[in-house]
Short mmCIF file of C-alpha atoms in Angstrom, two decimals:
data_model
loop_
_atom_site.label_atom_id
_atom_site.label_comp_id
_atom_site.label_asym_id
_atom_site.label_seq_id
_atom_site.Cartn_x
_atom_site.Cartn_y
_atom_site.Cartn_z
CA UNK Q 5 0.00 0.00 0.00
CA UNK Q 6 1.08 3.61 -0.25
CA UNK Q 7 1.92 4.30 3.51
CA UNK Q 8 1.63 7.96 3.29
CA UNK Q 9 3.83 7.87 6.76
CA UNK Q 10 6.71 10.37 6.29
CA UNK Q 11 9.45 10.97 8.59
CA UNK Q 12 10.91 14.63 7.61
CA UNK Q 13 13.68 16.30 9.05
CA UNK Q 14 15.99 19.41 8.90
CA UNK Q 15 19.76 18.62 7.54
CA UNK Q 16 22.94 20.75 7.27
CA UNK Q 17 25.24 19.00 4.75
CA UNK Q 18 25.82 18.51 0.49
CA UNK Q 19 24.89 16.13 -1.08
CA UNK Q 20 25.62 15.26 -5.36
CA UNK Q 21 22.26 14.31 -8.17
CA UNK Q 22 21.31 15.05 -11.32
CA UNK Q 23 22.17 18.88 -10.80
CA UNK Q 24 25.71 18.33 -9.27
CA UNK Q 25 26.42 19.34 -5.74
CA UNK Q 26 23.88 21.28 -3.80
CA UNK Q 27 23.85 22.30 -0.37
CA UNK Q 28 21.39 20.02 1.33
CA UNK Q 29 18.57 21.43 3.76
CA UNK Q 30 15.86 18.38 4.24
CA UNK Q 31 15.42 14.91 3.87
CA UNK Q 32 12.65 12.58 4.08
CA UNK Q 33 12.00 9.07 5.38
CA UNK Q 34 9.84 7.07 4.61
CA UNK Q 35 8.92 3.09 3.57
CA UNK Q 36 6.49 3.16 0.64
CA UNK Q 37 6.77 1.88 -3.39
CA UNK Q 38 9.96 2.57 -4.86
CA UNK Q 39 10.34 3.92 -8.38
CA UNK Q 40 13.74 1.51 -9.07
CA UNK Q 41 14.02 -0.73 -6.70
CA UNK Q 42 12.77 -4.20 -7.46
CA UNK Q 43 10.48 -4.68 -4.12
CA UNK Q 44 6.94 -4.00 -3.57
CA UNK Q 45 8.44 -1.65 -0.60
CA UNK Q 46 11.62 -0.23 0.44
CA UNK Q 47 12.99 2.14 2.95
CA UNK Q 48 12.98 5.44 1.03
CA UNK Q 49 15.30 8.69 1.47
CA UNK Q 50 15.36 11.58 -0.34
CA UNK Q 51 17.87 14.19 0.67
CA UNK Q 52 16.89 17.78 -0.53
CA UNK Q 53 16.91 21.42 -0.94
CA UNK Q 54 13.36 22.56 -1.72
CA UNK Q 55 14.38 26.29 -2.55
CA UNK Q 56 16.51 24.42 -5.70
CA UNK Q 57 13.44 22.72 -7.23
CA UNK Q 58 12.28 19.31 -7.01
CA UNK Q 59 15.90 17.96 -8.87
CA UNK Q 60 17.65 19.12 -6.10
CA UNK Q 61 17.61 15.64 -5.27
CA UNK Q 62 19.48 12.66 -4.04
CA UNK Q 63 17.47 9.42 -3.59
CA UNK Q 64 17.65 6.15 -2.16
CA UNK Q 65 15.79 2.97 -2.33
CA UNK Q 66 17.07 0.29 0.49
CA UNK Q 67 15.29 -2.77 1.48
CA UNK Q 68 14.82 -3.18 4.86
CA UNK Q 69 17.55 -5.09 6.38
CA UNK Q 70 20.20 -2.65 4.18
CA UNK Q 71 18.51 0.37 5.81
CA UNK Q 72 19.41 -0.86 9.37
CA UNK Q 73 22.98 -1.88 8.24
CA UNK Q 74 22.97 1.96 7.03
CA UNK Q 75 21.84 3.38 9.68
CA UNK Q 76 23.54 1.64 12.36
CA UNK Q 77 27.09 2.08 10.06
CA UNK Q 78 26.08 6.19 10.35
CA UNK Q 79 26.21 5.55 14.06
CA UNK Q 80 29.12 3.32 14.35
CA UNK Q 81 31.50 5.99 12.30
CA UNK Q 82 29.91 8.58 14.19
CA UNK Q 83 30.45 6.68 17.48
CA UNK Q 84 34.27 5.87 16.27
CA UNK Q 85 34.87 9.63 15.41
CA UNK Q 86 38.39 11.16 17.89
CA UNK Q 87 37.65 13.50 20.62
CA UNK Q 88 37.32 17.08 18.91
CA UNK Q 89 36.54 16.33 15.90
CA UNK Q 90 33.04 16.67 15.96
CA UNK Q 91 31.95 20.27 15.97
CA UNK Q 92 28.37 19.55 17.02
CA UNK X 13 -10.70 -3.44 -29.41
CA UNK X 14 -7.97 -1.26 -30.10
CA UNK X 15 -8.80 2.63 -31.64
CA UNK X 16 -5.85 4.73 -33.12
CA UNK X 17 -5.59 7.32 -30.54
CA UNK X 18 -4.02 10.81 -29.52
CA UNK X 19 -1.98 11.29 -26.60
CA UNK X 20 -0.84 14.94 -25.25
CA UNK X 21 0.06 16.70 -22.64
CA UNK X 22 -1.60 20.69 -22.10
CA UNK X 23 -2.71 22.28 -18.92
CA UNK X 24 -5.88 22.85 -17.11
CA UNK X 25 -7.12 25.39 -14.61
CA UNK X 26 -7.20 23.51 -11.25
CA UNK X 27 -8.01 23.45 -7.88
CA UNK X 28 -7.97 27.29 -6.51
CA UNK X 29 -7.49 28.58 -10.37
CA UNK X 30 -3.98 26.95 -10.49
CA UNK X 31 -2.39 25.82 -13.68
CA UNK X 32 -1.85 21.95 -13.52
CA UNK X 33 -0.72 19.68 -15.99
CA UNK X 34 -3.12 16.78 -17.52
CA UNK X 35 -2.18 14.02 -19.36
CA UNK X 36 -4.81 13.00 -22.02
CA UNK X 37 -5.32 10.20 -24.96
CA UNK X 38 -8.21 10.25 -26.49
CA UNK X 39 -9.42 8.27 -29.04
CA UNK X 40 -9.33 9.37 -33.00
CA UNK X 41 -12.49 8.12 -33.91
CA UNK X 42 -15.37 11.23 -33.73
CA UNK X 43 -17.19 9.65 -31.18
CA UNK X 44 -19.23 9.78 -28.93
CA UNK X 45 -17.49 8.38 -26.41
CA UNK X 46 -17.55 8.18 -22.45
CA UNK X 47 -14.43 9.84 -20.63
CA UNK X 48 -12.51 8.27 -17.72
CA UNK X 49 -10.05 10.63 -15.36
CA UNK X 50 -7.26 8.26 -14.58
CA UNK X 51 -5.88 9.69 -10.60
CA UNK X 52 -2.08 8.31 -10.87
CA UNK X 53 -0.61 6.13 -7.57
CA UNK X 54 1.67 8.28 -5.29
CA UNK X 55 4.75 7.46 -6.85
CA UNK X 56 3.10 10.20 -9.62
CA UNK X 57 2.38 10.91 -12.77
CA UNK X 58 4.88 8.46 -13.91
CA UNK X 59 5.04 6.48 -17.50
CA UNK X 60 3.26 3.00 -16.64
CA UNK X 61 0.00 5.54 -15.05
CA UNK X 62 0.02 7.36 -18.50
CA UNK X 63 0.59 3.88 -20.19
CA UNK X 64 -3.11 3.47 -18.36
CA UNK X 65 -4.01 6.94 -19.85
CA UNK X 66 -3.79 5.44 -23.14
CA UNK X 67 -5.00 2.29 -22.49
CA UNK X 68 -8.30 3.44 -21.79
CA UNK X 69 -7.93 5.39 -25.37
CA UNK X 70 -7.20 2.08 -26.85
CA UNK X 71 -10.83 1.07 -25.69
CA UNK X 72 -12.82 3.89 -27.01
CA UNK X 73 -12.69 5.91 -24.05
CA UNK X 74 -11.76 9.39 -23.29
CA UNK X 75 -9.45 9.69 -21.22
CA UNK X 76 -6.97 12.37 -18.88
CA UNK X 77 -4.86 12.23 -15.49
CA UNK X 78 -4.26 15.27 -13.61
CA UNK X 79 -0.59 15.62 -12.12
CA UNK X 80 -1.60 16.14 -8.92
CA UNK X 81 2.17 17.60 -7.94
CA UNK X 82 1.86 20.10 -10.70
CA UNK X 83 2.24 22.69 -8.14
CA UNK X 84 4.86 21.12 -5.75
CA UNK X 85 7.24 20.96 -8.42
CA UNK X 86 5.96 21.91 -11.87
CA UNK X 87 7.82 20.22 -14.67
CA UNK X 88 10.35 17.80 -13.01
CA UNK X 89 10.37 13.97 -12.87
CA UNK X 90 7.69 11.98 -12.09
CA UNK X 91 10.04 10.51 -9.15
CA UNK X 92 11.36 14.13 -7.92
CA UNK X 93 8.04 15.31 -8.26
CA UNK X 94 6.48 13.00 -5.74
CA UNK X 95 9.81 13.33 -3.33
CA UNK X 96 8.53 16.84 -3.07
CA UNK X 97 5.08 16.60 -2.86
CA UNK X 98 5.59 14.32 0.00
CA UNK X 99 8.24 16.09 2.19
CA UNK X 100 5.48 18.92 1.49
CA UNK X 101 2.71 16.82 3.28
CA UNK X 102 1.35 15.60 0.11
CA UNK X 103 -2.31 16.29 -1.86
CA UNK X 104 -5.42 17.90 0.18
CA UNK X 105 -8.54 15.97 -0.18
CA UNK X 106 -10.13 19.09 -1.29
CA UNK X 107 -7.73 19.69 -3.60
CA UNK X 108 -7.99 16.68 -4.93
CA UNK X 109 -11.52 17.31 -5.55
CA UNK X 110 -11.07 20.12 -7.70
CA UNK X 111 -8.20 19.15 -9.68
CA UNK X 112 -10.62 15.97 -10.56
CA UNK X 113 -13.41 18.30 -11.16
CA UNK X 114 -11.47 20.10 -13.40
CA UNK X 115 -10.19 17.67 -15.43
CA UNK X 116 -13.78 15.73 -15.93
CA UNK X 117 -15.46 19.01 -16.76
CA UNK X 118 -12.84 19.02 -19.52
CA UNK X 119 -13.63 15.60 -20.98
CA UNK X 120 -17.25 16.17 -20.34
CA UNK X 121 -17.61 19.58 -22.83
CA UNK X 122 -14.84 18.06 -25.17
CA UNK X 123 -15.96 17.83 -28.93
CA UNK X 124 -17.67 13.97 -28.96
CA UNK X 125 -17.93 13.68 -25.56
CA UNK X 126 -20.84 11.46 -24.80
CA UNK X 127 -21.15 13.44 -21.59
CA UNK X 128 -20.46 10.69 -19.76
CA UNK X 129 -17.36 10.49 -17.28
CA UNK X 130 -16.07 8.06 -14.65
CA UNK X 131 -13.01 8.03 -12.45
CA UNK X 132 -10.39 5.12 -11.84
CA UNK X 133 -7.38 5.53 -9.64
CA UNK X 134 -4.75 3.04 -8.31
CA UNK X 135 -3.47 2.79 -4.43
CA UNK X 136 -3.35 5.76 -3.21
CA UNK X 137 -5.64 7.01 -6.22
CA UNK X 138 -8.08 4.11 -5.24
CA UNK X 139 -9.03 6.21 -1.95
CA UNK X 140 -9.26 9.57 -3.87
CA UNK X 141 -11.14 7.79 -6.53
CA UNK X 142 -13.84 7.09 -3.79
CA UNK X 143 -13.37 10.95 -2.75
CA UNK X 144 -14.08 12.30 -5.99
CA UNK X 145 -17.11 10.33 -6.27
CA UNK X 146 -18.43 11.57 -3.01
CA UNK X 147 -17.81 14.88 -3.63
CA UNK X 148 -18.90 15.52 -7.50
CA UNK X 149 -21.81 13.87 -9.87
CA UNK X 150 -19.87 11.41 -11.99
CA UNK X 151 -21.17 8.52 -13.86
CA UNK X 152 -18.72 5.25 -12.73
CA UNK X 153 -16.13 4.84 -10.53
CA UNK X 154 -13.45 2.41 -9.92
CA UNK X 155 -11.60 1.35 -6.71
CA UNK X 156 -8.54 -0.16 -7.39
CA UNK X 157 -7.14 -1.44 -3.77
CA UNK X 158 -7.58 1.75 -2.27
CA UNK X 159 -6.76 2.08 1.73
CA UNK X 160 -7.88 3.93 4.41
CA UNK X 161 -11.48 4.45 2.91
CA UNK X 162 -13.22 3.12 5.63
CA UNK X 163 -10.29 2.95 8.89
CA UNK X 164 -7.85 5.83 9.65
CA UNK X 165 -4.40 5.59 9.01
CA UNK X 166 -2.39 4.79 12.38
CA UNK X 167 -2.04 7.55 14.60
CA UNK X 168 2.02 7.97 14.35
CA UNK X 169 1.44 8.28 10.37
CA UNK X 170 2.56 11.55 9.86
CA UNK X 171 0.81 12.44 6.36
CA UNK X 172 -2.80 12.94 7.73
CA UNK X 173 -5.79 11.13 5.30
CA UNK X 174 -9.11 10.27 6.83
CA UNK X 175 -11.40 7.49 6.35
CA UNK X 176 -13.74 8.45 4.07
CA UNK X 177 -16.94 7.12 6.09
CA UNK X 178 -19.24 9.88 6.17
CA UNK X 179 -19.17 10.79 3.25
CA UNK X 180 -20.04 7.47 1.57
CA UNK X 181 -23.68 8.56 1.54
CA UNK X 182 -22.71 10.81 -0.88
CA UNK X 183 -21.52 8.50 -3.46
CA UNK X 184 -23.24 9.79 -7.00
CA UNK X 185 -22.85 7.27 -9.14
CA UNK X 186 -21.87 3.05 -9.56
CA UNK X 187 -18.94 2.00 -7.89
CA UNK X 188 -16.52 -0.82 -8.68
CA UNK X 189 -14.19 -2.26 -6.30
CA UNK X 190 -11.03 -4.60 -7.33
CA UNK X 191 -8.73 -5.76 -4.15
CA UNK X 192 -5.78 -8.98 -3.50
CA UNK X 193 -6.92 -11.16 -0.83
CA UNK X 194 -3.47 -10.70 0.12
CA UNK X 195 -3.81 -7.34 0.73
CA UNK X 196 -3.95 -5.56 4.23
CA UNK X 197 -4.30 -2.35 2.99
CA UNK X 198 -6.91 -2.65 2.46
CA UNK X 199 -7.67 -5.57 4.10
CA UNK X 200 -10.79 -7.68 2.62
CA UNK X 201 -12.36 -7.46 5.86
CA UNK X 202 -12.21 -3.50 5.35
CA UNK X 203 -13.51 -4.23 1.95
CA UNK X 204 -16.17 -5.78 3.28
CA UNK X 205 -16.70 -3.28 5.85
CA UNK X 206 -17.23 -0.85 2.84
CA UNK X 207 -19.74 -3.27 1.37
CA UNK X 208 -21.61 -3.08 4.30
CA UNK X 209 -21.56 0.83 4.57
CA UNK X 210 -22.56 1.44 1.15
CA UNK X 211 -25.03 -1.10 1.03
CA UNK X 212 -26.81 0.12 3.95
CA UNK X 213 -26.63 3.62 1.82
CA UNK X 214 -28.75 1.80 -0.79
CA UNK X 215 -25.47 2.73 -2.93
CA UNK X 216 -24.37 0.45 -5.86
CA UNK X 217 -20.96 -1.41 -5.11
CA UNK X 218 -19.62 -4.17 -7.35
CA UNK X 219 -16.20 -5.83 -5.49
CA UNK X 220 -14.15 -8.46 -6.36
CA UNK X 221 -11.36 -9.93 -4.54
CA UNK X 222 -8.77 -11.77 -5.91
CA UNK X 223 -7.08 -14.89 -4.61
CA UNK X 224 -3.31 -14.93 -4.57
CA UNK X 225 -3.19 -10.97 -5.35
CA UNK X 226 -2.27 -8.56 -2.92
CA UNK X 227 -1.95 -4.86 -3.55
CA UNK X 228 -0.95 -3.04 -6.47
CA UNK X 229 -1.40 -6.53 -9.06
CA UNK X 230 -2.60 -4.23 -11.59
CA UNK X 231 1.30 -2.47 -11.89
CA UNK X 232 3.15 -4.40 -14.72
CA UNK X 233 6.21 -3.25 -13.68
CA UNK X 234 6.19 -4.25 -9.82
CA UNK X 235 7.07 -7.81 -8.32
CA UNK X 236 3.37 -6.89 -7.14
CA UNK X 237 1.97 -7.65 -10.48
CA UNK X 238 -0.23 -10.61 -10.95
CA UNK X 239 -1.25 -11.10 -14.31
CA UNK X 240 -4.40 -13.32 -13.63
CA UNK X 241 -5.77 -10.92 -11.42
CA UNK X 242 -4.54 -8.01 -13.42
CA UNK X 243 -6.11 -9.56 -17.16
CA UNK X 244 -9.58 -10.12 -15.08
CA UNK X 245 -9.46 -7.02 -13.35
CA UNK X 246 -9.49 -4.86 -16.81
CA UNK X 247 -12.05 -6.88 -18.23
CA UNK X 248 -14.30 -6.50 -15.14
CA UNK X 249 -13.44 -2.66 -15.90
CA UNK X 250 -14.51 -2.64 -19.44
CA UNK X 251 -17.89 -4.40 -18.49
CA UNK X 252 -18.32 -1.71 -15.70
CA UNK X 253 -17.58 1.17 -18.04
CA UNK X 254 -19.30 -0.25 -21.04
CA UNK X 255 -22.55 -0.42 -18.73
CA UNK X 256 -22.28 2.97 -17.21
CA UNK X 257 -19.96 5.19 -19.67
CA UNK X 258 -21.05 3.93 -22.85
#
């Protein structure tokens, strides 16, 4: 089904799609249809910067268990990251 | 059957007098000829939903699909295009409404036009489907697996639709219903909890649920896709629109 359940958030950051780098504001979350993926669902993400227009875009299509190896890989490096380095 | 067609894309006057863009085929023969407004899934107005657009050409039909993220991010992908519609909070039922209204007001007063129109949408579409024929006078419409006509969404969903209970009474014309026994969204027990509502609303609801289908079978390019279910499904949609759109 279409879930319509959206996580959204506010991100400081760049990311790279089909316009080249942009500085990236948003993202959304979310586990619906994917466009490419070969699943009936995935885990969606699409980082953004709505004042760039809609192809200010990165996107990614994960099933499930390769979400929750993503995520918890964010939080390892993140977790593994020397004293001082982070500025926030 | 299979007409030669026209396919095109112009623009329409919308919801709130906004510019959206519509997606038409339409068949090349004079007519007449009923009209059918396709509402795309929420993936958007992608290829395989316009593919549908000129399928329904194909069979005599008039027929045109409002992008219903024409405003959200006018003239990007179908894929971008949805991104941003969601992280927006995606398409108010009212708008809905008169983007729909728009668009079958067009098919009605086009050249040909038997005067006739009915509605169709697909998962997401399914539920606004049932919305648009609540809220305007069609002639037909079709349900394809539509959820959260008759329960809410969970609370912790954070893109608010409603059930659309009370306003079943207001159905205004036929309605036909196609869901996957596999489905849970919606479930067949909801289905038949919709049977039961419209029934007791004296309101005319054809359903059929297909074994070893579960949502979306209709989508030839999903793993979803089940073409048994899928090849009955259209011709259960061609009887329904040959009885009321014809």
């Amino acid at each position: 089904m279409c879930t319509y359940n959206t996580e959204t958030l506010s991100l400081t950051g760049s990311a790279k799609g089909a316009v080249g780098w942009f500085h990236a504001t948003s993202a959304s979350v979310y586990f619906d249809h994917p466009v490419h993926h070969g699943a009936g669902h995935a885990l969606m993400i699409d980082v953004l910067n709505r004042d760039q227009g809609a192809s200010a875009r990165v996107g990614l299509e994960l099933d499930a268990h390769s979400a929750r190896e993503l995520a918890e890989a964010i939080l390892r490096t993140l977790d593994a990251v020397p004293e001082g380095l982070l500025e926030h | 059957m299979t007409a030669d067609l026209r396919a095109y894309t112009t623009e329409l006057t919308g919801h709130g007098g906004d510019p959206i863009e519509v997606y038409a085929a339409v068949p090349e023969a004079d007519g007449p000829h009923g009209s059918v407004v396709v509402i795309h899934h929420m993936p958007g107005f992608d290829e395989q939903t316009k593919e549908i657009v000129r399928k329904f050409a194909a069979f005599g039909y008039a027929a045109a699909m409002p992008n219903l993220y024409s405003r959200e991010a006018p003239g990007a992908s179908a894929d971008d295009a949805a991104a941003a519609a969601r992280a927006l909070g995606g398409v108010p039922d009212p708008r809905l409404v008169g983007d729909v209204d728009a668009v079958a007001s067009f098919l009605r007063s086009r050249p040909g036009s038997n005067g006739k129109v009915g509605v169709i949408g697909y998962c997401s579409g399914g539920r606004q489907s049932v919305l648009a024929a609540c809220s305007l006078e069609l002639d037909a419409a079709v349900d394809c697996y539509g959820a959260f006509v008759v329960v809410n969404p969970p609370a912790e969903h954070t893109l608010k639709v409603t059930a659309l209970t009370e306003i079943l009474p207001n159905l205004s014309c036929p309605m036909l219903g196609l869901f996957g026994a596999e489905d849970q969204y919606p479930s067949p027990e909801q289905t038949a909890q919709l049977a039961g509502a419209l029934a007791a609303h004296d309101k005319s609801f054809e359903h059929h649920t297909f074994e070893g289908a579960g949502h979306a079978f209709f989508a030839v390019e999903r793993p979803s896709y089940r073409p048994d279910a899928a090849v009955a499904g259209w011709t259960l949609i061609w009887d329904f629109f040959g009885r009321h759109l014809a």
